[in-house]
Coordinates of C-alpha atoms and ligand atoms in Angstrom, one line a residue:
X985 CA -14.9 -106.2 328.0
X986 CA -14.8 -102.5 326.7
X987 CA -17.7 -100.6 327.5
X988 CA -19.6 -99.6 324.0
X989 CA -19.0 -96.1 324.6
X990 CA -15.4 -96.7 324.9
X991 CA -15.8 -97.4 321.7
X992 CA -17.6 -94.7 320.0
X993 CA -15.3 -92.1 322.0
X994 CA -12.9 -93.2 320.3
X995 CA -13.8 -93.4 316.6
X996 CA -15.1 -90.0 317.7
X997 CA -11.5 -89.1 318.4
X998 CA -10.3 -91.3 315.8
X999 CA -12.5 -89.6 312.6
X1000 CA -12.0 -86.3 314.6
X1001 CA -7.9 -86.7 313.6
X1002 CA -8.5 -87.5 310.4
X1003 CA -8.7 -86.2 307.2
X1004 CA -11.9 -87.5 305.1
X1005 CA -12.2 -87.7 301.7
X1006 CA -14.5 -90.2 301.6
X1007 CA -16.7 -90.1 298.4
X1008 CA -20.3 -91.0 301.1
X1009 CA -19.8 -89.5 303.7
X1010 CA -20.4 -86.1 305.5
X1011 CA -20.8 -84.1 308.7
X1012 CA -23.6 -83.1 310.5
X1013 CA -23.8 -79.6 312.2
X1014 CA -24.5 -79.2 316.1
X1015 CA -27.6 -78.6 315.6
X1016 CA -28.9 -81.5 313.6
X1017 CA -26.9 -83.6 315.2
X1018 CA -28.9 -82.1 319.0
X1019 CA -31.9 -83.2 316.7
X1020 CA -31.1 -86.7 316.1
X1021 CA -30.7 -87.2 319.7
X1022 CA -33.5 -85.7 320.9
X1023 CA -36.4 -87.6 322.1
X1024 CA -37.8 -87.7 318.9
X1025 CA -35.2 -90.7 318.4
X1026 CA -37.5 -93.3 320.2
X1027 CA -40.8 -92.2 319.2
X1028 CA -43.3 -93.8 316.9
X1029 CA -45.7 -92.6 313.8
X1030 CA -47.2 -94.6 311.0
X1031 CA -49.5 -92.5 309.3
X1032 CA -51.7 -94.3 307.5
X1033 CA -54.7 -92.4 305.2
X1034 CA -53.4 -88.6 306.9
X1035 CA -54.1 -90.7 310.6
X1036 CA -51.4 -91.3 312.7
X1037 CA -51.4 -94.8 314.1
X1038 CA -49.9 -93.9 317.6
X1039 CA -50.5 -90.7 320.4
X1040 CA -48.3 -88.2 321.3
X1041 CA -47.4 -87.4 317.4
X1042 CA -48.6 -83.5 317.5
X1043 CA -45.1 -82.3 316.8
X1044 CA -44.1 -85.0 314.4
X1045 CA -46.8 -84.2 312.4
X1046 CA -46.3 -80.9 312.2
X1047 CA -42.5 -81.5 311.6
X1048 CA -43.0 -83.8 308.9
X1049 CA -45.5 -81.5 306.8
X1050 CA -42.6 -79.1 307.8
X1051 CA -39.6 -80.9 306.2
X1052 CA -41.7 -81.8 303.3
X1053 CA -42.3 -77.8 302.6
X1054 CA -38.5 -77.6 303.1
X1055 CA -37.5 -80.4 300.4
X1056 CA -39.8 -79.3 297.7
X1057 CA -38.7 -75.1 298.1
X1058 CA -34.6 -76.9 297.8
X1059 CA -35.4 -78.8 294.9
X1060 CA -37.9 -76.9 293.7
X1061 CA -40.2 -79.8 293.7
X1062 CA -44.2 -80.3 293.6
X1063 CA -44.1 -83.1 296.0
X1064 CA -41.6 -84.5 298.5
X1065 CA -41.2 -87.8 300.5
X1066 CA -38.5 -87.6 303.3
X1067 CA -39.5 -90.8 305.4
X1068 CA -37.6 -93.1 303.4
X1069 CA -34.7 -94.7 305.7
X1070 CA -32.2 -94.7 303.2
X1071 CA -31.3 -94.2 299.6
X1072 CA -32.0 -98.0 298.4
X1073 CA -35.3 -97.2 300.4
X1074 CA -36.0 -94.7 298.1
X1075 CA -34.7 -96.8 295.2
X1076 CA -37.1 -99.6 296.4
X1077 CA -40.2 -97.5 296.6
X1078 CA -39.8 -95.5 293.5
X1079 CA -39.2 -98.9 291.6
X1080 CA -41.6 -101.0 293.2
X1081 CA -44.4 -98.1 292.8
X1082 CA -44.0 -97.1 288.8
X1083 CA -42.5 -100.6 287.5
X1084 CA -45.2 -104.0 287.4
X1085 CA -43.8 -107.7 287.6
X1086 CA -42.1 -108.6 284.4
X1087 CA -41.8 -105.4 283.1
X1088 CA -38.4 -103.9 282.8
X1089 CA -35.6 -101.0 283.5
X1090 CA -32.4 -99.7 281.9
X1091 CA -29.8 -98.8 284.2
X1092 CA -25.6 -97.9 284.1
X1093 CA -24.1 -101.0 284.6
X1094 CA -21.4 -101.4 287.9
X1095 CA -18.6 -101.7 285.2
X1096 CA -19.3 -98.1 284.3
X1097 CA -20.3 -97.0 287.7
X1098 CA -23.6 -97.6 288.1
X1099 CA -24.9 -98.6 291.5
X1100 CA -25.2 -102.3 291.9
X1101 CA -28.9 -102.4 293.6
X1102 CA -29.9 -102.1 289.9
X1103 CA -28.6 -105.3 288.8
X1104 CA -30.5 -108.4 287.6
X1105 CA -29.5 -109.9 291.0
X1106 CA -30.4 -107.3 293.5
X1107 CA -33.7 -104.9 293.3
X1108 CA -34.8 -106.6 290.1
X1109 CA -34.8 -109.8 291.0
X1110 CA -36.5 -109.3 294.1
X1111 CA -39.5 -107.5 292.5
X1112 CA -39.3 -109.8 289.5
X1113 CA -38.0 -107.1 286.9
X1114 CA -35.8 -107.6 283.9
X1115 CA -32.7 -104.7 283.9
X1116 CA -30.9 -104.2 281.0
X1117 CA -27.5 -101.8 280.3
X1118 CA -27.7 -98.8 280.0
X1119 CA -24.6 -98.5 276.6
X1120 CA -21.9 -96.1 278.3
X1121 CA -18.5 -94.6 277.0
X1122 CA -16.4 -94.6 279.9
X1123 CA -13.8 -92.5 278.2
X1124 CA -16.2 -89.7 277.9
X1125 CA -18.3 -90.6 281.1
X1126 CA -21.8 -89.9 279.0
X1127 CA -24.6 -92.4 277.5
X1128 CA -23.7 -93.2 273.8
X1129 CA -26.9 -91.7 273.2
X1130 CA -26.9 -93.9 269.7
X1131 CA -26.4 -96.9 270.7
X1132 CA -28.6 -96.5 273.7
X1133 CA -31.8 -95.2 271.0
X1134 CA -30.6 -98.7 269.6
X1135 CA -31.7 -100.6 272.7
X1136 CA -34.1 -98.8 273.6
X1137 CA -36.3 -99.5 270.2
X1138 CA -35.5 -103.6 271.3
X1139 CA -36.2 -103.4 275.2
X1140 CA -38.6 -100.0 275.2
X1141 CA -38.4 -99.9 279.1
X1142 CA -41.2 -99.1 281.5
X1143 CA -38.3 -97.2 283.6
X1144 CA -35.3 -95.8 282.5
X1145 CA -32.8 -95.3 286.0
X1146 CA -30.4 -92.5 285.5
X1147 CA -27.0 -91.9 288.4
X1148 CA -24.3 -93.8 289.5
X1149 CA -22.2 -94.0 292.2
X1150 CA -18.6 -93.2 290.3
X1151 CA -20.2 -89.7 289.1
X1152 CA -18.6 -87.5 287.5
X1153 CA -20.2 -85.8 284.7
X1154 CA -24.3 -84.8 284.4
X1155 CA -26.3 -85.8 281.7
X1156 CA -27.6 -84.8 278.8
X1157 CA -31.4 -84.9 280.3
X1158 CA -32.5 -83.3 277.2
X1159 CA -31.7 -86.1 274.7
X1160 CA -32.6 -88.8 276.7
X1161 CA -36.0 -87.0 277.5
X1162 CA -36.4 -87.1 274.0
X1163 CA -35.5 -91.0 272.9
X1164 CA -37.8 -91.9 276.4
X1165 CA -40.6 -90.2 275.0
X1166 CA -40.5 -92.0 271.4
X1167 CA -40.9 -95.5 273.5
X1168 CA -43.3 -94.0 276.7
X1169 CA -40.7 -94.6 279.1
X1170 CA -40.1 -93.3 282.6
X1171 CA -37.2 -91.6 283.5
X1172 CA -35.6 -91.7 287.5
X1173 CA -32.7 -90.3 288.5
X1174 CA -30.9 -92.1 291.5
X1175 CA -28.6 -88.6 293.1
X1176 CA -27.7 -90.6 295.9
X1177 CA -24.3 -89.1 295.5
X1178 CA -25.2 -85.7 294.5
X1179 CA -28.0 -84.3 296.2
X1180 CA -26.6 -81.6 298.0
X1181 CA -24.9 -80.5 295.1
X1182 CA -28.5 -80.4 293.0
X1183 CA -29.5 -78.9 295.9
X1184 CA -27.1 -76.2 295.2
X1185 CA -27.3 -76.3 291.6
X1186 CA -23.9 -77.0 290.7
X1187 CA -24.7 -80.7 289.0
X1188 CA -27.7 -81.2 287.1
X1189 CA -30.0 -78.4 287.7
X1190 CA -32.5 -79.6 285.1
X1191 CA -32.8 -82.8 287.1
X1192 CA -36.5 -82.4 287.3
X1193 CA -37.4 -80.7 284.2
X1194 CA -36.7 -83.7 282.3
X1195 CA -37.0 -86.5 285.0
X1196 CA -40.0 -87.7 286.2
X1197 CA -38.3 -88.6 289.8
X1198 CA -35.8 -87.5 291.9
X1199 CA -34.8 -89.3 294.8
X1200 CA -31.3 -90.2 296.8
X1201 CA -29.4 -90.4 299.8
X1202 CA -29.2 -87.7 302.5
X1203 CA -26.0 -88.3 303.6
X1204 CA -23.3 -88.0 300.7
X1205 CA -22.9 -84.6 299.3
X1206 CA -26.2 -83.6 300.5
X1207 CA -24.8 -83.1 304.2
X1208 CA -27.8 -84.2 306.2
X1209 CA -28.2 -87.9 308.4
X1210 CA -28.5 -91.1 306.8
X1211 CA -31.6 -91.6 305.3
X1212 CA -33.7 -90.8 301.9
X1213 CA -35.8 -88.7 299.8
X1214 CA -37.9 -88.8 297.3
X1215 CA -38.9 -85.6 295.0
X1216 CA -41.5 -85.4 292.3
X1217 CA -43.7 -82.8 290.3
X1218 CA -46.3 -85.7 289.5
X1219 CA -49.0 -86.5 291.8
X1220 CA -49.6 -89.7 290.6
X1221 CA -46.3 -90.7 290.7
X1222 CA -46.1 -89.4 294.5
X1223 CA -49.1 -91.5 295.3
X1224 CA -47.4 -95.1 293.5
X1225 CA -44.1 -94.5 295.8
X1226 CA -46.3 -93.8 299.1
X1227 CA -48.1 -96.8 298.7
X1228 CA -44.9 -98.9 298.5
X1229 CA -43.7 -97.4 301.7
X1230 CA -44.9 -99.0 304.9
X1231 CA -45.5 -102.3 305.1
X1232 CA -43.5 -102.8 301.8
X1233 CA -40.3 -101.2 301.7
X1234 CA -40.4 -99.6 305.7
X1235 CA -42.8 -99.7 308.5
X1236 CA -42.1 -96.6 311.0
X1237 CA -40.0 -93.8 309.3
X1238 CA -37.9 -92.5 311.9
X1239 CA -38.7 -89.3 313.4
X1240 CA -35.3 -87.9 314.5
X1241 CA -33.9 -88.4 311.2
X1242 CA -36.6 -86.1 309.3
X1243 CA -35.9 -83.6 312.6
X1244 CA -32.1 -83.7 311.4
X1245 CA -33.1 -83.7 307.6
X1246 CA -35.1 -80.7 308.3
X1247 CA -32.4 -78.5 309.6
X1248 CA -30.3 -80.1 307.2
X1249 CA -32.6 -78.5 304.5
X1250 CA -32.7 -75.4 306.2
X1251 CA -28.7 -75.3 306.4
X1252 CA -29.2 -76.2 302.3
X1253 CA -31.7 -73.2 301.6
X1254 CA -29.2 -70.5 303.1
X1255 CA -25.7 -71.7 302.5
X1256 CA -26.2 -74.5 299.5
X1257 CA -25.2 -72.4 296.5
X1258 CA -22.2 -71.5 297.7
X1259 CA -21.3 -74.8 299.3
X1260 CA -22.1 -77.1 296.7
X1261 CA -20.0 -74.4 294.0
X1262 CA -16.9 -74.9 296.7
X1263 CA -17.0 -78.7 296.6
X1264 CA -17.2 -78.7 292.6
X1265 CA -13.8 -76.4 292.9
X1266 CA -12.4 -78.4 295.7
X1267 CA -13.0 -81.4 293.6
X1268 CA -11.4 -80.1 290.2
X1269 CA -8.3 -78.7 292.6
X1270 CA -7.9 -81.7 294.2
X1271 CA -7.9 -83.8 291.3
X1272 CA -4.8 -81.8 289.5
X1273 CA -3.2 -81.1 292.4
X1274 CA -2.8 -85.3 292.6
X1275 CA -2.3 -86.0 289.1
X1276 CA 0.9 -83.7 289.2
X1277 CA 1.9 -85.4 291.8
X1278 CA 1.9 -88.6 290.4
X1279 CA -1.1 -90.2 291.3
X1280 CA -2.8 -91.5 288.3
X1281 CA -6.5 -89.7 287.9
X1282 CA -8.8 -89.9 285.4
X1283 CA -10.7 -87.8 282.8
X1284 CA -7.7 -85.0 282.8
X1285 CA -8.3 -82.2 282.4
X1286 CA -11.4 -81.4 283.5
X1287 CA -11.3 -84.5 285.9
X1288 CA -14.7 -83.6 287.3
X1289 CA -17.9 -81.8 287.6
X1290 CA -19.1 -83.6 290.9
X1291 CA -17.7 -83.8 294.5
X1292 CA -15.7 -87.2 293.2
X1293 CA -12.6 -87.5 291.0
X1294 CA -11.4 -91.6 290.1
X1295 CA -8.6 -93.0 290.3
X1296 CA -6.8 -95.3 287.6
X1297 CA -6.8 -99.0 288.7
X1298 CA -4.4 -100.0 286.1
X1299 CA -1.7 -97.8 286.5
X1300 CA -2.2 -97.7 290.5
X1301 CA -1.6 -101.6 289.8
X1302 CA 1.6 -100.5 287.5
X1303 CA 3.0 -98.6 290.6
X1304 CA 2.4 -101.5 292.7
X1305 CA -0.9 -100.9 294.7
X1306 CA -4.3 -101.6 294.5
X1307 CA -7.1 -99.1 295.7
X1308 CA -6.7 -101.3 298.8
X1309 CA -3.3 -100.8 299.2
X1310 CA -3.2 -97.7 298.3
X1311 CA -6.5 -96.4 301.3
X1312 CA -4.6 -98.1 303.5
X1313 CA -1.0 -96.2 302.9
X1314 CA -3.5 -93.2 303.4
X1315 CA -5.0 -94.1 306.2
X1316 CA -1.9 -94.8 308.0
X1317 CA -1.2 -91.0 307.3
X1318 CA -4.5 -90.0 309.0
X1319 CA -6.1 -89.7 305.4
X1320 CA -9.0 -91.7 304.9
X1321 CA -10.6 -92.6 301.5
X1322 CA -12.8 -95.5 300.2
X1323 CA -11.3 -98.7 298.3
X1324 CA -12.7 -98.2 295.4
X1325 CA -10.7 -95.5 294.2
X1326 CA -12.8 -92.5 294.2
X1327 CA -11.7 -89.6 296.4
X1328 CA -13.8 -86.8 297.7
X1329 CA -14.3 -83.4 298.3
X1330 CA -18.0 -82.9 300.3
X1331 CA -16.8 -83.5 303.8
X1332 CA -13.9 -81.4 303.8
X1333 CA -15.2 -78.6 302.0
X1334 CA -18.1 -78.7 304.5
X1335 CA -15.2 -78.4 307.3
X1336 CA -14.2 -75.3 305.4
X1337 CA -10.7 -76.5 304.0
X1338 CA -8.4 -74.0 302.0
X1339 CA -6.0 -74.6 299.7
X1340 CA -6.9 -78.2 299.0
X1341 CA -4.3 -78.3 296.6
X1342 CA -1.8 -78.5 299.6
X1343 CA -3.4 -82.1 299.8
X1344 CA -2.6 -84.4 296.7
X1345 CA 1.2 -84.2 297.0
X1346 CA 0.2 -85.4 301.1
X1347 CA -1.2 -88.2 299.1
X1348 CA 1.5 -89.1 296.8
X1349 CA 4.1 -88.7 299.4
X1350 CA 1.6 -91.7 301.7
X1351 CA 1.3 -93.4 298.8
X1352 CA 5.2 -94.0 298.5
X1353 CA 5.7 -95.3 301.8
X1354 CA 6.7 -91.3 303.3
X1355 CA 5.4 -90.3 306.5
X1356 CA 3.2 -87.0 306.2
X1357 CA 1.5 -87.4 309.8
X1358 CA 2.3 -84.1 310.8
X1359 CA 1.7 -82.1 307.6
X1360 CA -1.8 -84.0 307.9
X1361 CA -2.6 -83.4 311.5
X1362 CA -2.1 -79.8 310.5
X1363 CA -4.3 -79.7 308.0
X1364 CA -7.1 -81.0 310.5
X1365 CA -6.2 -78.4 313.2
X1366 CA -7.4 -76.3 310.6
X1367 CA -10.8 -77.4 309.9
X1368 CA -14.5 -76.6 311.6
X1369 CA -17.7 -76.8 310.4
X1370 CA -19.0 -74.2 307.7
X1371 CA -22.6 -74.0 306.1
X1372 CA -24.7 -73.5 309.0
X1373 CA -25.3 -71.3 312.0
Ligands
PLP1130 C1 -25.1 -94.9 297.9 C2 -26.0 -95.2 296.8 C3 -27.3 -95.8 297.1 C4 -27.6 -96.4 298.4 O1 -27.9 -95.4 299.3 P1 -28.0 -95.7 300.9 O2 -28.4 -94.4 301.4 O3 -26.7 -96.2 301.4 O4 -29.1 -96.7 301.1 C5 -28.2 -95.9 296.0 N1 -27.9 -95.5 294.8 C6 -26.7 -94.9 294.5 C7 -26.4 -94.5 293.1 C8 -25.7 -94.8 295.5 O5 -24.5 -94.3 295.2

């Protein structure tokens, strides 16, 4: 049998080789990754009433009070939680804090790229919440804000969950602010996929003007380890999400990953700006330099405003391939994207690429059956890690 680190050298090698434009996923620098190996990694703390449950917790307490400081001076928040041990995590705490059995949410359906946990079958039904639509014009990627003041005066929703993961365009906070204040609702908003570029404020820098919660994934454009967080300006709102935390949603947060968040942040605070700005260029660049080469993208011709531009399933399926297929062909090239037919800019603009425009007729020329190996490999020579010391 092949020893398990056989196997992690070689999707080491493997990803190392490889071109990602992978809509989730990032790199970590040196330095956080050192951190999420440390000792820290096998440690325990439960705090519980400002007491920690277990010895030898000096330094985690410090770092945690640390990190927190951290979050709330990048996202200019009152009150952060970083323990959370993963988006949904956050997702699970913030709803089963502020929402009450039988009470319900509004959230973007999956058929306009909403995040599936929201569905009736997923977080709802395991907290024993109704979830309703939230109405959508895919065309335009924004809320039909009339139709939606529609529902709203039928359903009038405790919570009203805003983000999606196929996200392109930010929202207009200030109109829904105003319909979920003529029916006393709540407003979240789920940036799993675009914290690091709120963090940078390139994509919805009024998140938390007219939201009453932040909260996301640490590892998508946000270029930190996998994990959560949770930001806030309301007290009382902090306390409801703490109290679903451990014992509810999580029981020991894990140290190393709040070490790793934390330099993370601190990478965010110097460099963000400028990184989140390139990824939003990147993204746009990318986008046109596919659709003139054929690949079918959508929302031409601004594309995108995020790190993500989506593909066209139909005509993909009119040129023979589905977003299967067609990750696959990539991937055979040494380009690797999801199958769902969004393609990314975060993890190579963090690798410092140039001229990503060089890059979509790669992809067409894959996506034909053509061999671009070397072209690709090339590319990859290029790259090392940017944003941080
Ligand atoms: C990715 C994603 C999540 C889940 O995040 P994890 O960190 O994988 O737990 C939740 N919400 C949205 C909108 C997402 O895109």
């Amino acid at each position: 049998m092949t020893d398990v680190m056989d196997i992690v050298r070689n999707h080491n090698s493997y990803r190392a080789a490889t071109l990602n434009l992978q809509v989730s996923e990032n790199v970590l620098s040196q330095k956080a990754r050192e951190a999420l190996s440390s000792d820290m990694a096998s440690r325990y703390s439960l705090v519980i009433d400002s007491d920690d449950a277990y010895g030898g917790t000096r330094y985690s307490t410090e770092l945690l009070a640390q990190v927190e400081r951290l979050a709330c001076d990048v996202y200019g928040a009152r009150y952060a939680e970083v323990r959370t041990i993963g988006g949904h995590i956050a997702a699970s705490a913030v709803l089963l804090g502020l929402i009450r059995k039988r009470e319900s949410i509004m959230a973007v359906a999956e058929k306009n790229g909403g995040y599936t946990g929201y569905a009736q079958g997923y977080l709802p039904h395991m907290y024993g919440f109704q979830s309703y639509y939230i109405p959508f014009n895919g065309g335009r990627q924004e809320i039909d804000l009339a139709s939606f003041e529609k529902v709203m005066d039928e359903i009038s929703p405790k919570l009203i969950v805003l983000g999606q993961s196929f996200f392109v365009k930010p929202y207009d906070l200030k109109q829904i602010r105003r319909i979920a204040d003529r029916f006393d609702s709540l407003i979240a908003y789920d940036g799993s996929h675009v914290m690091g570029l709120i963090a940078g404020k390139q994509f919805q820098p009024d998140v938390l003007e007219y939201c009453d919660v932040l909260y996301g994934s640490t590892h998508k454009t946000f270029f930190g380890p996998q994990g959560g967080i949770v930001l806030t300006n309301d007290r009382h709102i902090m306390d409801s999400v703490r109290k679903s935390l451990i014992w509810k949603t999580m029981d020991n947060y894990h140290i190393s990953r709040v070490a790793a968040l934390g330099v993370a942040l601190e990478e965010m605070k110097k460099y963000g700006k400028e990184y989140a700005a390139n990824v939003v260029s990147n993204t746009k660049k990318l986008a046109r330099s596919m659709d003139e080469s054929g690949i079918p993208v959508d929302h031409a011709p601004w594309y995108s405003e995020s790190h993500q531009s989506l593909l066209n399933s139909e005509k993909l399926k009119e040129m023979g391939l589905s977003f299967l297929e067609f990750s696959k062909k990539l991937e055979a090239n040494g380009m690797i994207v999801d199958r769902e037919g969004r393609i990314g800019s975060a993890e190579v603009t963090r690798m410092g690429i140039r001229d990503i425009e060089r890059v979509g007729p790669l992809m067409a020329e894959a996506m034909k059956g053509g061999d671009v190996k070397d072209e690709v490999r090339k590319i990859v020579s290029e790259l090392s890690i940017q944003y941080c010391e």
